[in-house]
PDB file of C-alpha atoms and ligand atoms in Angstrom:
ATOM      1  CA  MET A   1     144.709 112.878  96.254  1.00 51.00           C
ATOM      2  CA  THR A   2     147.372 110.386  95.228  1.00 57.00           C
ATOM      3  CA  ASP A   3     145.511 107.242  96.348  1.00 73.00           C
ATOM      4  CA  GLY A   4     142.526 108.049  94.132  1.00 76.00           C
ATOM      5  CA  LYS A   5     140.263 108.800  97.092  1.00 82.00           C
ATOM      6  CA  ARG A   6     138.485 112.129  97.164  1.00 83.00           C
ATOM      7  CA  ALA A   7     138.789 114.095 100.395  1.00 90.00           C
ATOM      8  CA  GLN A   8     135.512 114.391 102.270  1.00 95.00           C
ATOM      9  CA  VAL A   9     134.275 117.972 102.146  1.00 98.00           C
ATOM     10  CA  THR A  10     132.630 119.437 105.219  1.00 98.00           C
ATOM     11  CA  ALA A  11     130.763 122.700 104.743  1.00 98.00           C
ATOM     12  CA  ILE A  12     129.632 125.038 107.483  1.00 98.00           C
ATOM     13  CA  TYR A  13     126.378 126.897 106.934  1.00 98.00           C
ATOM     14  CA  PRO A  14     126.526 129.630 109.584  1.00 98.00           C
ATOM     15  CA  GLY A  15     123.896 132.087 110.651  1.00 98.00           C
ATOM     16  CA  THR A  16     121.579 133.407 113.298  1.00 97.00           C
ATOM     17  CA  PHE A  17     118.562 131.469 112.007  1.00 97.00           C
ATOM     18  CA  ASP A  18     116.123 133.548 114.037  1.00 97.00           C
ATOM     19  CA  PRO A  19     114.105 131.731 112.802  1.00 97.00           C
ATOM     20  CA  ILE A  20     115.110 129.403 109.974  1.00 98.00           C
ATOM     21  CA  THR A  21     113.147 130.109 106.774  1.00 98.00           C
ATOM     22  CA  ASN A  22     112.299 128.028 103.739  1.00 98.00           C
ATOM     23  CA  GLY A  23     115.030 129.975 101.936  1.00 97.00           C
ATOM     24  CA  HIS A  24     117.616 128.667 104.420  1.00 98.00           C
ATOM     25  CA  LEU A  25     116.203 125.162 104.048  1.00 98.00           C
ATOM     26  CA  ASP A  26     116.404 125.429 100.285  1.00 97.00           C
ATOM     27  CA  ILE A  27     120.120 126.268 100.558  1.00 98.00           C
ATOM     28  CA  ILE A  28     120.716 123.324 102.908  1.00 98.00           C
ATOM     29  CA  ALA A  29     118.887 120.952 100.544  1.00 97.00           C
ATOM     30  CA  ARG A  30     121.052 122.157  97.645  1.00 97.00           C
ATOM     31  CA  GLY A  31     124.177 121.922  99.799  1.00 98.00           C
ATOM     32  CA  VAL A  32     123.666 118.263 100.713  1.00 98.00           C
ATOM     33  CA  ARG A  33     123.956 117.460  97.019  1.00 97.00           C
ATOM     34  CA  LEU A  34     127.354 119.155  96.813  1.00 97.00           C
ATOM     35  CA  PHE A  35     129.074 118.441 100.108  1.00 98.00           C
ATOM     36  CA  ASP A  36     129.678 115.286 102.105  1.00 98.00           C
ATOM     37  CA  ARG A  37     128.585 116.889 105.337  1.00 98.00           C
ATOM     38  CA  ILE A  38     126.914 120.177 106.204  1.00 98.00           C
ATOM     39  CA  ILE A  39     127.032 121.619 109.660  1.00 98.00           C
ATOM     40  CA  VAL A  40     124.368 124.227 110.243  1.00 98.00           C
ATOM     41  CA  ALA A  41     126.102 126.437 112.789  1.00 98.00           C
ATOM     42  CA  LEU A  42     124.088 128.865 114.874  1.00 98.00           C
ATOM     43  CA  LEU A  43     125.871 131.865 116.274  1.00 96.00           C
ATOM     44  CA  SER A  44     125.371 131.750 120.013  1.00 93.00           C
ATOM     45  CA  ASN A  45     126.461 135.238 121.048  1.00 77.00           C
ATOM     46  CA  ALA A  46     124.486 137.238 118.511  1.00 67.00           C
ATOM     47  CA  ASP A  47     124.464 140.998 119.176  1.00 78.00           C
ATOM     48  CA  LYS A  48     121.121 141.040 117.453  1.00 78.00           C
ATOM     49  CA  GLU A  49     118.966 140.126 120.491  1.00 90.00           C
ATOM     50  CA  PRO A  50     117.246 137.238 118.767  1.00 94.00           C
ATOM     51  CA  LEU A  51     113.540 136.605 119.198  1.00 95.00           C
ATOM     52  CA  PHE A  52     114.186 132.930 119.902  1.00 96.00           C
ATOM     53  CA  PRO A  53     116.794 131.843 122.432  1.00 95.00           C
ATOM     54  CA  LEU A  54     119.627 129.719 121.047  1.00 97.00           C
ATOM     55  CA  GLU A  55     118.198 126.461 122.426  1.00 97.00           C
ATOM     56  CA  ASP A  56     114.867 127.079 120.679  1.00 97.00           C
ATOM     57  CA  ARG A  57     116.540 128.016 117.403  1.00 97.00           C
ATOM     58  CA  MET A  58     118.654 124.848 117.572  1.00 98.00           C
ATOM     59  CA  GLU A  59     115.620 122.711 118.355  1.00 97.00           C
ATOM     60  CA  ILE A  60     113.693 124.169 115.425  1.00 98.00           C
ATOM     61  CA  VAL A  61     116.583 123.702 112.987  1.00 98.00           C
ATOM     62  CA  ARG A  62     117.174 120.146 114.204  1.00 98.00           C
ATOM     63  CA  SER A  63     113.545 119.243 113.700  1.00 97.00           C
ATOM     64  CA  VAL A  64     113.354 120.671 110.179  1.00 97.00           C
ATOM     65  CA  VAL A  65     116.604 119.149 108.885  1.00 98.00           C
ATOM     66  CA  ALA A  66     115.987 115.752 110.478  1.00 96.00           C
ATOM     67  CA  ARG A  67     114.985 114.171 107.157  1.00 92.00           C
ATOM     68  CA  LEU A  68     118.114 115.443 105.350  1.00 94.00           C
ATOM     69  CA  PRO A  69     121.155 113.172 105.236  1.00 91.00           C
ATOM     70  CA  ASN A  70     124.548 114.283 106.543  1.00 96.00           C
ATOM     71  CA  VAL A  71     123.326 117.473 108.153  1.00 98.00           C
ATOM     72  CA  GLN A  72     124.345 118.323 111.692  1.00 98.00           C
ATOM     73  CA  VAL A  73     123.281 121.245 113.825  1.00 98.00           C
ATOM     74  CA  GLU A  74     125.680 122.939 116.226  1.00 98.00           C
ATOM     75  CA  SER A  75     126.276 126.306 117.816  1.00 98.00           C
ATOM     76  CA  PHE A  76     129.438 128.360 117.788  1.00 98.00           C
ATOM     77  CA  ASP A  77     130.967 131.346 119.443  1.00 96.00           C
ATOM     78  CA  GLY A  78     133.821 133.610 118.418  1.00 96.00           C
ATOM     79  CA  LEU A  79     135.366 133.665 114.971  1.00 98.00           C
ATOM     80  CA  LEU A  80     133.623 131.580 112.355  1.00 98.00           C
ATOM     81  CA  VAL A  81     136.899 130.542 110.727  1.00 98.00           C
ATOM     82  CA  ASN A  82     138.215 129.178 114.025  1.00 98.00           C
ATOM     83  CA  TYR A  83     135.068 127.153 114.412  1.00 98.00           C
ATOM     84  CA  ALA A  84     135.346 125.940 110.787  1.00 98.00           C
ATOM     85  CA  ARG A  85     138.920 124.860 111.440  1.00 98.00           C
ATOM     86  CA  SER A  86     137.863 123.013 114.596  1.00 98.00           C
ATOM     87  CA  ARG A  87     135.422 121.003 112.460  1.00 98.00           C
ATOM     88  CA  SER A  88     137.947 120.424 109.637  1.00 98.00           C
ATOM     89  CA  ALA A  89     135.597 122.277 107.317  1.00 98.00           C
ATOM     90  CA  SER A  90     136.987 123.675 104.080  1.00 98.00           C
ATOM     91  CA  VAL A  91     133.842 125.488 102.956  1.00 98.00           C
ATOM     92  CA  ILE A  92     131.556 128.170 104.347  1.00 98.00           C
ATOM     93  CA  VAL A  93     128.189 128.263 102.596  1.00 98.00           C
ATOM     94  CA  ARG A  94     126.234 131.475 102.392  1.00 98.00           C
ATOM     95  CA  GLY A  95     122.995 132.171 100.555  1.00 97.00           C
ATOM     96  CA  LEU A  96     122.778 135.138  98.201  1.00 97.00           C
ATOM     97  CA  ARG A  97     119.267 136.346  97.514  1.00 93.00           C
ATOM     98  CA  ALA A  98     119.739 139.666  95.811  1.00 89.00           C
ATOM     99  CA  LEU A  99     122.285 142.326  95.054  1.00 88.00           C
ATOM    100  CA  SER A 100     121.506 143.922  98.411  1.00 87.00           C
ATOM    101  CA  ASP A 101     123.073 140.916 100.163  1.00 91.00           C
ATOM    102  CA  PHE A 102     126.223 141.206  98.159  1.00 94.00           C
ATOM    103  CA  GLU A 103     128.195 143.940  99.882  1.00 95.00           C
ATOM    104  CA  TYR A 104     127.947 142.450 103.376  1.00 96.00           C
ATOM    105  CA  GLU A 105     128.632 138.965 102.095  1.00 97.00           C
ATOM    106  CA  PHE A 106     131.560 140.115  99.983  1.00 97.00           C
ATOM    107  CA  GLN A 107     133.177 141.817 102.990  1.00 98.00           C
ATOM    108  CA  MET A 108     132.648 138.792 105.221  1.00 98.00           C
ATOM    109  CA  ALA A 109     133.980 136.367 102.627  1.00 98.00           C
ATOM    110  CA  LEU A 110     137.148 138.380 102.067  1.00 98.00           C
ATOM    111  CA  MET A 111     137.704 138.948 105.777  1.00 98.00           C
ATOM    112  CA  ASN A 112     137.270 135.242 106.443  1.00 98.00           C
ATOM    113  CA  ARG A 113     139.672 134.431 103.619  1.00 98.00           C
ATOM    114  CA  ARG A 114     142.244 136.788 105.084  1.00 98.00           C
ATOM    115  CA  LEU A 115     141.831 135.154 108.490  1.00 98.00           C
ATOM    116  CA  GLU A 116     141.877 131.614 107.096  1.00 98.00           C
ATOM    117  CA  PRO A 117     142.917 131.151 103.465  1.00 98.00           C
ATOM    118  CA  GLY A 118     142.203 127.418 103.731  1.00 97.00           C
ATOM    119  CA  VAL A 119     138.449 127.962 103.996  1.00 98.00           C
ATOM    120  CA  GLU A 120     136.555 128.930 100.863  1.00 98.00           C
ATOM    121  CA  THR A 121     133.205 130.741 100.932  1.00 98.00           C
ATOM    122  CA  VAL A 122     130.707 129.300  98.469  1.00 98.00           C
ATOM    123  CA  PHE A 123     127.617 131.346  97.624  1.00 98.00           C
ATOM    124  CA  MET A 124     124.425 129.608  96.671  1.00 97.00           C
ATOM    125  CA  MET A 125     121.174 131.070  95.391  1.00 96.00           C
ATOM    126  CA  PRO A 126     117.930 129.861  96.881  1.00 96.00           C
ATOM    127  CA  SER A 127     114.952 129.188  94.643  1.00 96.00           C
ATOM    128  CA  GLU A 128     113.558 132.459  93.285  1.00 95.00           C
ATOM    129  CA  ALA A 129     110.388 131.689  95.250  1.00 95.00           C
ATOM    130  CA  TYR A 130     112.354 132.605  98.384  1.00 95.00           C
ATOM    131  CA  SER A 131     114.499 135.432  97.031  1.00 94.00           C
ATOM    132  CA  TYR A 132     112.610 138.025  99.090  1.00 95.00           C
ATOM    133  CA  VAL A 133     112.240 135.951 102.271  1.00 96.00           C
ATOM    134  CA  SER A 134     114.256 136.902 105.328  1.00 97.00           C
ATOM    135  CA  SER A 135     113.954 136.005 109.005  1.00 96.00           C
ATOM    136  CA  ARG A 136     113.540 139.691 109.797  1.00 96.00           C
ATOM    137  CA  LEU A 137     110.610 140.192 107.404  1.00 96.00           C
ATOM    138  CA  VAL A 138     108.926 136.963 108.468  1.00 97.00           C
ATOM    139  CA  LYS A 139     108.992 138.125 112.102  1.00 96.00           C
ATOM    140  CA  GLU A 140     107.665 141.542 111.158  1.00 95.00           C
ATOM    141  CA  VAL A 141     104.825 140.140 109.047  1.00 95.00           C
ATOM    142  CA  PHE A 142     103.897 137.690 111.773  1.00 92.00           C
ATOM    143  CA  ARG A 143     104.059 140.295 114.528  1.00 93.00           C
ATOM    144  CA  LEU A 144     101.696 142.524 112.575  1.00 94.00           C
ATOM    145  CA  GLY A 145      99.197 139.729 112.010  1.00 92.00           C
ATOM    146  CA  GLY A 146     100.193 138.679 108.473  1.00 93.00           C
ATOM    147  CA  ASP A 147     100.413 135.145 107.196  1.00 91.00           C
ATOM    148  CA  ALA A 148     103.871 133.581 106.943  1.00 90.00           C
ATOM    149  CA  THR A 149     102.640 130.170 105.806  1.00 91.00           C
ATOM    150  CA  GLY A 150     104.803 128.781 103.033  1.00 94.00           C
ATOM    151  CA  LEU A 151     107.726 131.065 103.833  1.00 96.00           C
ATOM    152  CA  VAL A 152     108.896 129.141 106.893  1.00 97.00           C
ATOM    153  CA  PRO A 153     108.504 125.527 108.016  1.00 97.00           C
ATOM    154  CA  GLN A 154     105.236 124.746 109.832  1.00 95.00           C
ATOM    155  CA  GLU A 155     107.242 124.220 113.024  1.00 95.00           C
ATOM    156  CA  VAL A 156     108.317 127.865 112.838  1.00 96.00           C
ATOM    157  CA  VAL A 157     104.741 129.069 112.308  1.00 95.00           C
ATOM    158  CA  THR A 158     103.728 127.177 115.443  1.00 94.00           C
ATOM    159  CA  ARG A 159     106.634 128.632 117.439  1.00 95.00           C
ATOM    160  CA  LEU A 160     105.981 132.159 116.191  1.00 94.00           C
ATOM    161  CA  LYS A 161     102.332 131.879 117.193  1.00 92.00           C
ATOM    162  CA  ALA A 162     103.320 130.746 120.676  1.00 91.00           C
ATOM    163  CA  ARG A 163     105.968 133.457 120.956  1.00 89.00           C
ATOM    164  CA  TYR A 164     103.715 136.307 119.965  1.00 86.00           C
ATOM    165  CA  ALA A 165     100.819 134.935 122.004  1.00 81.00           C
ATOM    166  CA  SER A 166     102.765 135.577 125.207  1.00 69.00           C
ATOM    167  CA  PRO A 167     102.028 139.092 126.505  1.00 58.00           C
ATOM    168  CA  GLY A 168     104.694 141.744 126.190  1.00 57.00           C
ATOM    169  CA  ARG A 169     106.373 140.105 123.197  1.00 58.00           C
ATOM    170  CA  ARG A 170     107.984 142.214 120.471  1.00 56.00           C
TER     171      ARG A 170
HETATM  172  O1  PNS B 201     122.506 134.966 109.486  1.00 82.43           O
HETATM  173  P1  PNS B 201     123.499 136.049 109.723  1.00 82.43           P
HETATM  174  O2  PNS B 201     123.094 136.787 110.980  1.00 82.43           O
HETATM  175  O3  PNS B 201     123.680 136.945 108.557  1.00 82.43           O
HETATM  176  O4  PNS B 201     124.918 135.342 109.996  1.00 82.43           O
HETATM  177  C1  PNS B 201     126.039 136.115 110.293  1.00 82.43           C
HETATM  178  C2  PNS B 201     127.233 135.249 110.746  1.00 82.43           C
HETATM  179  C3  PNS B 201     126.847 134.371 111.897  1.00 82.43           C
HETATM  180  C4  PNS B 201     127.649 134.377 109.565  1.00 82.43           C
HETATM  181  C5  PNS B 201     128.372 136.213 111.121  1.00 82.43           C
HETATM  182  O5  PNS B 201     127.896 137.167 112.005  1.00 82.43           O
HETATM  183  C6  PNS B 201     129.583 135.509 111.727  1.00 82.43           C
HETATM  184  O6  PNS B 201     130.261 134.769 111.055  1.00 82.43           O
HETATM  185  N1  PNS B 201     129.836 135.747 113.035  1.00 82.43           N
HETATM  186  C7  PNS B 201     130.908 135.130 113.751  1.00 82.43           C
HETATM  187  C8  PNS B 201     131.982 136.141 114.121  1.00 82.43           C
HETATM  188  C9  PNS B 201     133.002 136.276 113.012  1.00 82.43           C
HETATM  189  O7  PNS B 201     133.640 135.344 112.577  1.00 82.43           O
HETATM  190  N2  PNS B 201     133.145 137.526 112.514  1.00 82.43           N
HETATM  191  C10 PNS B 201     134.020 137.850 111.431  1.00 82.43           C
HETATM  192  C11 PNS B 201     133.363 137.468 110.126  1.00 82.43           C
HETATM  193  S1  PNS B 201     133.891 138.501 108.861  1.00 82.43           S
END
């Protein structure tokens, strides 16, 4: 910048967040220290048949990031880079837990770079306490009667209980 002012950096933290875990939250908390604004962006047309409908996932994320400054929660459809551009974001944040995440993340990052060279993917590592935590495993543990306390926000525990209490639930 020639006028001495630093450009404001908006980062998008995209995902399905079905549901958000303490690992995701850890990444967001680290991200707010690096970026001026973080938009947690929930994919609305997930092929994955999420357990929680988009509105519920958004509500949960909103409630658990409410105390964090400069964090917004939105949904998006279509290409992530188009959405990032529409929000003037220059960064996509993704969490990397283990080597097993790497191949998928590497492919996505390079594809996104090809589609939009102006957006950089930044990988962040959550605390090692959450390196094995995933939304998929949390749902499985919960469904089979295990205890997910401490792995997800209390709000998620409450929602999971309600979800699995209704008959016919996966
Ligand atoms: O939490 P997830 O499910 O791993 O997040 C995946 C997500 C939402 C980041 C990814 O599926 C995505 O970006 N979808 C939007 C469609 C898109 O842009 N596809 C090309 C990316 S290489």
